[in-house]
Amino acid sequence: MKMNIKIENLLINRNSTIREIMRVINANRIGVSILVEKESNKFISMVTDGDIRRALLKGFGLNSCIDEVPRVGNATTVQSDTPLSDVMQLFSDKIRVIPILDNKYRVIDLHLSDNRRRIAVAQPFFDDKEIDLVNECIVSGWVSSNGKFVEKFEEMVARHTGTKYAVSCNSGTSALHLILMAHGIGAGDEVIIPSLTFAATANAVTYTGAKPIFVDSDIETWNIDVSKIEIAITKNTKAIIPVHLYGHPADMDPINKIAKEFDLIVIEDAAEAQGASYKNRMVGSLSDAATFSFFGNKIITTGEGGMVVTNNLEIAEKCRLLRNHGMTKDKRYWHEVVGYNYRLTNIQAAIGVAQMGKIDLIIQKKLSVAKEYNNLLKGVEWITLPPNKSFANSVYWLYTIIINEDKAGFDVNTLMKVFKKNKIDSRIVFYPLHTLPIYKTNEEFPVSEKLHKMGISLPSAPDMDKKDIKEITDIIISQGGL
């Protein structure tokens, strides 16, 4: 098929550096840039992401000129009047992008084989800053858990969240485990959590020896149903973990009121909601402590990573102790408690610093994606759009909708198969934890089960093209006529 992108956004000249070419390739998402003569725009060759990787491995630097970089093979090109049937014969596993040239050998369009084309559910939003800071780590040799970026990243997250302390670690799951351990939660204790959440929320509780107690979701927010929390409290209950599901904050004021009445700890699982707010207060600052995740699909990413935030210095220090093998900071190799190797590396933190520097831009882009989806799907009677309560500002981590299969005439599984055929990724809503073999109970949580059965998460990358969103929504709406 032909491309609908601006060719000028792919063009580079002989004086371009590897850094500049990486920026072009990253922006166009097809893995190539086109090398042309500076004045005439006459085609010279293509430069692929593979060419760049091989050059870096051979020792070329980011400021190396492209003319110095060896490239594999000659590019396959066609003239503008080449029949499509002939073009299709040229595609192979190695040839998937074919420039179309005019009679002066200038590139006017591309043919693209779609066998590798895919619209992903989520993608990180990177630019030169991540490359620069990671490169600084490598050049300096500070690549492990020591280095200036770890502390700087923690400071940036704490400041953005509005908390006093932040403790980085190697995953959001580890962050939950650390904060539970720091609060002394263990065997014989119970922790109330929503059934509709990722398994990490329950797993972290289980790591401590405590028992997760499940509560159904609220149909309006998809988060823990506040009206059902008090019923789940027993003499063994020590904490509540509300999860800000899919980027929409839970209703925190009544949760905190219940916790205060029963002397319980409140820990926000904000893995999916960094940057969201509740009544003009940032998630993460609404409880005794909170955790974030920086997995590759989160609002910001360090590849893998997590963070504890709190206003309690004693809890923060316990987390720091536990994440580093229980080794005291004043006496090296002296261990007074059993700890864990939950440290974040300086390289990961460097990526985090770059990401935090543009978190507001990333969130703005996420909101634009959600707005575009909302505009195209509003009014479809068999679709429920994501929650958007007056007390909350969601970040729409994954844009998720509910499909009423009785009215639509199809179910989520059918839609996912159609998406897959069209190289579009999608996700089911999490299995309610009470239905999983490891946490199976005889209880019924109808709202959680309904949201799982009828929910689907759509591609939600910050830099999604409006044309891709339109294609996705057209497919959804067209299924309703079947």
Coordinates of C-alpha atoms in Angstrom, one line a residue:
M1 CA 0.0 0.0 0.0
K2 CA 1.0 3.6 -0.4
M3 CA 1.9 5.8 2.6
N4 CA -0.1 8.8 3.8
I5 CA 2.8 10.6 5.4
K6 CA 4.7 13.6 4.4
I7 CA 7.8 12.5 2.5
E8 CA 9.7 15.6 3.6
N9 CA 9.5 14.2 7.2
L10 CA 11.6 11.2 6.1
L11 CA 14.3 13.0 4.2
I12 CA 17.9 13.5 5.4
N13 CA 21.1 14.6 3.6
R14 CA 24.7 13.6 3.6
N15 CA 25.5 16.0 6.4
S16 CA 23.0 14.5 8.8
T17 CA 24.3 12.9 12.0
I18 CA 23.2 9.6 13.5
R19 CA 21.4 11.5 16.2
E20 CA 19.3 13.4 13.6
I21 CA 18.5 10.3 11.7
M22 CA 17.4 8.5 14.9
R23 CA 15.0 11.4 15.5
V24 CA 13.6 11.0 12.0
I25 CA 13.2 7.2 12.3
N26 CA 11.6 7.4 15.8
A27 CA 9.1 10.0 14.5
N28 CA 7.9 8.1 11.4
R29 CA 7.4 4.7 13.0
I30 CA 8.3 2.8 9.8
G31 CA 12.0 2.2 10.7
V32 CA 13.6 4.1 7.8
S33 CA 14.9 7.5 6.6
I34 CA 15.7 8.5 3.1
L35 CA 19.1 9.9 2.1
V36 CA 18.9 12.5 -0.7
E37 CA 21.1 15.1 -2.4
K38 CA 20.8 18.4 -0.4
E39 CA 19.8 20.7 -3.3
S40 CA 18.0 18.4 -5.8
N41 CA 16.4 16.0 -3.3
K42 CA 17.6 13.2 -5.7
F43 CA 17.4 9.8 -4.1
I44 CA 20.7 8.3 -2.9
S45 CA 19.6 5.4 -0.6
M46 CA 17.6 4.4 2.4
V47 CA 19.0 4.3 6.0
T48 CA 17.2 1.8 8.2
D49 CA 17.1 1.4 12.0
G50 CA 19.2 -1.7 11.5
D51 CA 21.9 0.4 9.7
I52 CA 22.0 2.7 12.8
R53 CA 22.2 -0.2 15.3
R54 CA 25.0 -1.8 13.4
A55 CA 26.9 1.5 13.2
L56 CA 26.6 2.1 17.0
L57 CA 27.8 -1.4 17.7
K58 CA 30.8 -0.7 15.5
G59 CA 31.7 2.3 17.6
F60 CA 30.2 5.1 15.6
G61 CA 29.0 8.0 17.8
L62 CA 25.7 9.9 17.8
N63 CA 27.4 12.8 16.1
S64 CA 28.9 10.7 13.3
C65 CA 28.0 11.8 9.8
I66 CA 25.8 9.4 7.9
D67 CA 28.2 9.4 5.0
E68 CA 30.7 7.6 7.2
V69 CA 28.2 4.8 8.1
P70 CA 28.2 1.6 6.0
R71 CA 24.7 0.6 4.8
V72 CA 23.5 -2.9 3.8
G73 CA 22.7 -3.5 0.1
N74 CA 21.1 -1.2 -2.4
A75 CA 17.6 0.1 -1.9
T76 CA 14.8 -1.2 -4.2
T77 CA 12.9 1.7 -5.9
V78 CA 10.2 1.9 -8.5
Q79 CA 8.9 4.6 -10.8
S80 CA 5.6 6.3 -10.3
D81 CA 4.0 4.5 -13.2
T82 CA 5.0 1.0 -12.0
P83 CA 1.9 -1.3 -11.8
L84 CA 1.0 -2.2 -8.3
S85 CA 1.0 -5.9 -9.2
D86 CA 4.7 -5.6 -10.1
V87 CA 5.5 -3.7 -6.9
M88 CA 3.9 -6.4 -4.8
Q89 CA 6.3 -8.9 -6.4
L90 CA 9.2 -7.0 -5.0
F91 CA 8.2 -7.2 -1.3
S92 CA 10.0 -9.8 0.8
D93 CA 11.0 -10.4 4.4
K94 CA 13.9 -8.0 3.8
I95 CA 12.1 -5.5 1.5
R96 CA 9.1 -3.8 3.1
V97 CA 9.6 -0.2 2.1
I98 CA 9.9 0.8 -1.5
P99 CA 10.4 4.5 -2.5
I100 CA 8.5 5.8 -5.5
L101 CA 10.6 8.1 -7.7
D102 CA 9.6 10.6 -10.3
N103 CA 11.5 11.0 -13.6
K104 CA 14.1 13.2 -11.8
Y105 CA 14.7 10.4 -9.2
R106 CA 13.1 12.4 -6.5
V107 CA 11.0 10.5 -3.9
I108 CA 7.3 11.4 -4.2
D109 CA 5.8 8.5 -2.1
L110 CA 6.4 5.1 -0.6
H111 CA 5.0 1.7 -1.1
L112 CA 4.9 -0.1 2.3
S113 CA 4.3 -3.8 2.9
D114 CA 1.9 -4.0 5.9
N115 CA 3.1 -7.4 7.1
R116 CA 4.9 -5.6 10.0
R117 CA 2.6 -2.7 10.4
R118 CA 0.9 -2.6 13.8
I119 CA -0.9 -0.1 15.9
A120 CA 0.3 -0.8 19.4
V121 CA -1.8 -0.5 22.6
A122 CA 1.0 1.6 24.2
Q123 CA 4.3 3.0 23.2
P124 CA 6.9 5.1 25.2
F125 CA 7.3 8.7 24.2
F126 CA 11.1 9.3 23.7
D127 CA 13.3 11.9 22.2
D128 CA 16.9 12.9 22.2
K129 CA 16.9 13.7 26.0
E130 CA 16.7 10.0 26.9
I131 CA 19.6 9.2 24.6
D132 CA 21.7 12.0 25.9
L133 CA 21.3 11.1 29.6
V134 CA 21.7 7.3 29.1
N135 CA 24.9 8.1 27.0
E136 CA 26.1 10.2 29.9
C137 CA 25.7 7.2 32.3
I138 CA 27.6 5.0 29.9
V139 CA 30.5 7.5 29.4
S140 CA 30.8 8.2 33.1
G141 CA 30.6 4.5 34.1
W142 CA 27.8 5.1 36.6
V143 CA 25.4 2.5 35.3
S144 CA 24.3 0.6 38.4
S145 CA 22.2 1.8 41.4
N146 CA 24.7 4.5 42.4
G147 CA 24.7 7.7 40.4
K148 CA 23.3 11.2 40.4
F149 CA 20.2 10.4 38.3
V150 CA 18.6 8.1 41.0
E151 CA 18.3 10.9 43.5
K152 CA 17.3 13.5 40.9
F153 CA 14.5 11.2 39.6
E154 CA 13.2 10.7 43.1
E155 CA 13.2 14.4 43.7
M156 CA 11.3 15.1 40.5
V157 CA 8.6 12.6 41.2
A158 CA 8.1 13.8 44.8
R159 CA 7.9 17.4 43.6
H160 CA 5.4 16.6 40.8
T161 CA 3.3 14.5 43.2
G162 CA 3.4 17.0 46.0
T163 CA 4.9 14.7 48.5
K164 CA 8.0 15.1 50.7
Y165 CA 9.8 11.8 50.0
A166 CA 10.2 9.4 47.0
V167 CA 12.0 6.1 47.1
S168 CA 12.8 4.5 43.7
C169 CA 12.8 0.7 43.1
N170 CA 12.9 -1.8 40.3
S171 CA 9.1 -2.2 39.7
G172 CA 5.7 -1.0 40.8
T173 CA 5.2 -4.4 42.4
S174 CA 8.3 -4.0 44.5
A175 CA 7.1 -0.5 45.5
L176 CA 3.9 -2.0 46.9
H177 CA 5.8 -4.8 48.7
L178 CA 8.2 -2.2 50.2
I179 CA 5.5 0.1 51.5
L180 CA 3.5 -2.8 53.0
M181 CA 6.6 -4.2 54.7
A182 CA 7.6 -0.7 56.0
H183 CA 4.2 -0.5 57.6
G184 CA 4.7 -3.8 59.4
I185 CA 2.0 -5.7 57.5
G186 CA 2.5 -9.5 57.6
A187 CA 1.2 -12.9 58.4
G188 CA -2.3 -12.9 59.9
D189 CA -3.1 -9.4 58.6
E190 CA -5.7 -8.5 55.9
V191 CA -5.6 -5.9 53.3
I192 CA -8.6 -4.7 51.4
I193 CA -8.2 -4.3 47.6
P194 CA -10.5 -4.2 44.6
S195 CA -11.0 -7.4 42.8
L196 CA -10.7 -5.6 39.4
T197 CA -7.0 -4.8 39.3
F198 CA -3.7 -6.2 37.9
A199 CA -2.5 -9.2 39.9
A200 CA 0.5 -7.2 41.3
T201 CA -1.8 -5.5 43.8
A202 CA -2.8 -8.8 45.4
N203 CA 0.6 -10.4 44.9
A204 CA 2.5 -7.7 46.9
V205 CA 0.1 -8.3 49.8
T206 CA 0.6 -12.0 49.5
Y207 CA 4.4 -11.6 49.6
T208 CA 4.2 -10.2 53.1
G209 CA 2.2 -13.2 54.4
A210 CA -1.0 -11.1 54.6
K211 CA -4.2 -11.9 52.9
P212 CA -5.9 -9.8 50.2
I213 CA -9.6 -9.2 50.8
F214 CA -11.5 -8.4 47.6
V215 CA -14.2 -5.8 47.1
D216 CA -16.3 -5.2 44.0
S217 CA -16.0 -2.2 41.8
D218 CA -18.2 0.9 41.4
I219 CA -20.0 0.9 38.0
E220 CA -19.5 4.7 37.7
T221 CA -15.7 4.9 38.3
W222 CA -14.6 1.3 37.8
N223 CA -12.7 1.7 41.0
I224 CA -13.2 0.1 44.4
D225 CA -16.8 0.4 45.6
V226 CA -16.6 2.6 48.7
S227 CA -20.0 1.5 50.0
K228 CA -18.7 -2.1 50.3
I229 CA -15.4 -1.4 52.0
E230 CA -16.7 -1.3 55.6
I231 CA -18.5 -4.6 55.2
A232 CA -15.1 -6.2 54.4
I233 CA -13.3 -4.9 57.5
T234 CA -12.5 -7.4 60.2
K235 CA -10.4 -7.3 63.4
N236 CA -7.4 -8.4 61.2
T237 CA -7.7 -5.6 58.6
K238 CA -4.7 -3.4 58.6
A239 CA -4.9 -1.5 55.3
I240 CA -6.9 -0.5 52.2
I241 CA -5.3 -0.3 48.8
P242 CA -7.5 1.7 46.4
V243 CA -6.3 1.4 42.7
H244 CA -6.7 4.3 40.3
L245 CA -7.8 2.0 37.5
Y246 CA -6.9 2.9 33.9
G247 CA -5.9 6.4 35.0
H248 CA -9.1 7.5 36.8
P249 CA -8.7 8.4 40.5
A250 CA -10.7 6.4 43.1
D251 CA -13.0 8.4 45.4
M252 CA -10.4 9.0 48.1
D253 CA -12.2 11.2 50.7
P254 CA -14.7 8.6 51.8
I255 CA -12.0 5.9 51.7
N256 CA -9.8 8.0 54.0
K257 CA -12.7 8.7 56.3
I258 CA -13.4 5.0 56.7
A259 CA -9.7 4.3 57.3
K260 CA -9.5 6.9 60.0
E261 CA -12.6 5.5 61.7
F262 CA -11.1 2.0 61.8
D263 CA -7.4 3.1 62.2
L264 CA -6.3 1.6 58.9
I265 CA -3.5 2.5 56.6
V266 CA -4.3 3.7 53.1
I267 CA -1.9 3.0 50.2
E268 CA -2.7 4.3 46.7
D269 CA -1.8 2.0 43.9
A270 CA -1.3 4.7 41.3
A271 CA 0.7 2.6 38.8
E272 CA -1.7 3.5 36.0
A273 CA -2.5 7.1 37.0
Q274 CA 0.7 9.2 37.4
G275 CA -0.3 12.8 36.8
A276 CA -4.0 12.3 37.5
S277 CA -5.7 14.4 40.2
Y278 CA -8.5 14.2 42.7
K279 CA -10.2 17.4 43.7
N280 CA -7.2 19.3 42.5
R281 CA -4.7 17.2 44.5
M282 CA -2.3 14.8 42.7
V283 CA -2.8 11.1 43.1
G284 CA 0.0 9.8 45.3
S285 CA -0.5 12.6 47.8
L286 CA -4.0 11.5 49.0
S287 CA -3.0 8.7 51.5
D288 CA -0.4 7.5 53.9
A289 CA 1.8 6.3 51.0
A290 CA 1.4 5.6 47.3
T291 CA 3.2 3.7 44.5
F292 CA 3.9 4.3 40.8
S293 CA 5.0 2.0 38.1
F294 CA 7.4 2.9 35.2
F295 CA 6.9 -0.2 33.1
G296 CA 7.1 0.4 29.3
N297 CA 3.4 1.0 28.9
K298 CA 2.9 3.4 31.7
I299 CA 2.4 7.2 31.6
I300 CA 6.2 7.6 31.9
T301 CA 8.6 4.8 31.7
T302 CA 12.1 3.6 32.7
G303 CA 11.6 0.3 31.0
E304 CA 11.0 -1.4 34.4
G305 CA 10.8 0.6 37.6
G306 CA 8.7 1.8 40.4
M307 CA 8.5 4.5 43.1
V308 CA 7.1 4.9 46.7
V309 CA 6.0 8.3 47.7
T310 CA 5.0 9.4 51.2
N311 CA 5.1 12.3 53.6
N312 CA 6.4 10.1 56.4
L313 CA 10.2 10.2 56.8
E314 CA 10.3 7.0 58.9
I315 CA 8.4 5.0 56.3
A316 CA 10.6 6.4 53.5
E317 CA 13.7 5.4 55.4
K318 CA 12.4 1.9 56.0
C319 CA 11.7 1.5 52.3
R320 CA 15.3 2.7 51.5
L321 CA 16.7 0.1 54.0
L322 CA 14.5 -2.8 52.7
R323 CA 15.2 -2.1 49.0
N324 CA 19.0 -2.4 49.5
H325 CA 19.3 -5.8 51.2
G326 CA 18.5 -4.3 54.6
M327 CA 22.0 -2.8 54.7
T328 CA 22.4 0.2 56.9
K329 CA 23.4 3.4 55.2
D330 CA 25.9 4.4 57.9
K331 CA 27.7 1.0 58.1
R332 CA 28.4 -0.8 54.9
Y333 CA 27.7 -4.5 54.7
W334 CA 26.0 -4.4 58.1
H335 CA 22.5 -5.9 57.9
E336 CA 20.0 -5.7 60.7
V337 CA 17.0 -6.8 58.8
V338 CA 16.3 -9.1 55.9
G339 CA 16.0 -6.9 52.8
Y340 CA 15.6 -7.2 49.1
N341 CA 17.5 -6.2 45.9
Y342 CA 14.8 -3.8 44.7
R343 CA 17.1 -1.0 43.5
L344 CA 16.7 1.1 40.4
T345 CA 19.7 1.6 38.2
N346 CA 21.2 4.9 37.3
I347 CA 20.6 4.2 33.6
Q348 CA 16.9 3.6 34.3
A349 CA 16.7 6.7 36.5
A350 CA 18.4 8.8 33.7
I351 CA 15.5 7.7 31.4
G352 CA 13.1 8.7 34.2
V353 CA 14.6 12.1 34.6
A354 CA 14.2 12.7 30.8
Q355 CA 10.6 11.4 31.0
M356 CA 9.7 13.6 34.0
G357 CA 11.0 16.6 32.1
K358 CA 8.1 16.2 29.7
I359 CA 5.5 14.5 31.8
D360 CA 3.0 17.4 31.3
L361 CA 3.5 17.1 27.5
I362 CA 2.9 13.4 27.6
I363 CA -0.3 13.8 29.7
Q364 CA -1.5 16.5 27.3
K365 CA -1.0 14.2 24.4
K366 CA -2.8 11.3 26.3
L367 CA -5.7 13.7 26.9
S368 CA -5.8 14.6 23.2
V369 CA -6.0 11.0 22.2
A370 CA -8.8 10.4 24.7
K371 CA -10.7 13.5 23.4
E372 CA -10.4 12.3 19.8
Y373 CA -11.8 8.9 20.8
N374 CA -14.6 10.5 22.8
N375 CA -15.6 12.7 19.9
L376 CA -15.7 9.8 17.5
L377 CA -17.5 7.3 19.8
K378 CA -19.9 9.6 21.7
G379 CA -23.5 8.9 20.9
V380 CA -23.0 5.2 20.1
E381 CA -25.7 3.8 22.3
W382 CA -24.0 0.4 22.9
I383 CA -20.7 1.9 24.0
T384 CA -19.9 3.2 27.5
L385 CA -17.0 5.7 27.4
P386 CA -14.3 5.8 30.1
P387 CA -15.2 7.3 33.5
N388 CA -14.9 11.1 33.8
K389 CA -16.2 12.1 37.2
S390 CA -16.4 15.7 38.3
F391 CA -14.1 15.1 41.2
A392 CA -11.3 13.6 39.0
N393 CA -8.9 14.5 36.2
S394 CA -8.1 11.2 34.5
V395 CA -5.0 10.6 32.5
Y396 CA -6.6 7.8 30.4
W397 CA -3.7 5.4 30.8
L398 CA -5.3 2.9 28.4
Y399 CA -8.4 4.3 26.7
T400 CA -10.9 1.6 27.7
I401 CA -14.6 1.3 26.7
I402 CA -17.5 -1.0 27.6
I403 CA -19.4 -2.7 24.9
N404 CA -23.0 -3.8 25.6
E405 CA -22.9 -6.9 23.5
D406 CA -26.7 -7.4 23.6
K407 CA -27.3 -4.0 21.9
A408 CA -24.1 -4.1 19.8
G409 CA -24.7 -7.6 18.3
F410 CA -21.1 -8.6 18.9
D411 CA -18.8 -9.2 21.9
V412 CA -15.3 -8.0 22.8
N413 CA -13.7 -11.2 21.6
T414 CA -15.2 -10.8 18.2
L415 CA -13.9 -7.2 18.0
M416 CA -10.4 -8.2 19.1
K417 CA -10.2 -10.8 16.3
V418 CA -11.2 -8.1 13.8
F419 CA -8.5 -5.8 15.3
K420 CA -5.9 -8.5 15.1
K421 CA -6.7 -9.1 11.4
N422 CA -6.1 -5.4 10.8
K423 CA -2.8 -5.4 12.8
I424 CA -4.3 -3.4 15.7
D425 CA -3.4 -4.3 19.2
S426 CA -6.1 -4.3 21.9
R427 CA -6.5 -5.7 25.5
I428 CA -9.2 -7.2 27.6
V429 CA -10.0 -5.6 30.9
F430 CA -8.2 -7.4 33.7
Y431 CA -9.6 -10.7 35.0
P432 CA -11.2 -10.0 38.4
L433 CA -8.7 -11.5 40.9
H434 CA -11.4 -13.5 42.7
T435 CA -11.8 -15.6 39.4
L436 CA -8.1 -16.5 39.1
P437 CA -6.9 -19.9 40.3
I438 CA -4.4 -18.4 42.8
Y439 CA -7.1 -16.2 44.5
K440 CA -10.3 -18.1 43.7
T441 CA -13.2 -17.4 46.0
N442 CA -16.9 -18.4 45.9
E443 CA -17.9 -14.7 46.2
E444 CA -19.5 -13.0 43.3
F445 CA -18.6 -9.5 42.3
P446 CA -21.0 -8.7 39.4
V447 CA -19.6 -5.2 38.5
S448 CA -16.0 -6.5 38.3
E449 CA -17.2 -9.4 36.2
K450 CA -19.2 -7.2 33.9
L451 CA -16.4 -4.8 33.3
H452 CA -14.0 -7.6 32.5
K453 CA -16.5 -9.3 30.1
M454 CA -17.5 -6.2 28.2
G455 CA -14.4 -4.0 28.5
I456 CA -11.7 -3.5 25.9
S457 CA -8.6 -1.3 26.0
L458 CA -7.8 0.5 22.7
P459 CA -4.4 1.8 21.5
S460 CA -3.5 4.8 23.6
A461 CA 0.1 5.9 22.8
P462 CA 0.7 9.6 23.4
D463 CA 1.7 10.3 19.8
M464 CA -1.1 8.4 18.1
D465 CA -2.1 9.7 14.7
K466 CA -5.7 10.9 14.3
K467 CA -6.0 8.7 11.2
D468 CA -5.2 5.6 13.3
I469 CA -7.8 6.6 15.9
K470 CA -10.3 7.1 13.1
E471 CA -9.5 3.7 11.6
I472 CA -10.0 2.1 15.0
T473 CA -13.3 3.8 15.8
D474 CA -14.6 3.1 12.2
I475 CA -13.9 -0.6 12.8
I476 CA -15.7 -0.6 16.1
I477 CA -18.8 1.2 14.8
S478 CA -19.0 -0.9 11.7
Q479 CA -19.3 -4.0 13.7
G480 CA -22.5 -2.8 15.2
G481 CA -24.2 -3.3 11.9
L482 CA -23.5 -7.0 11.7

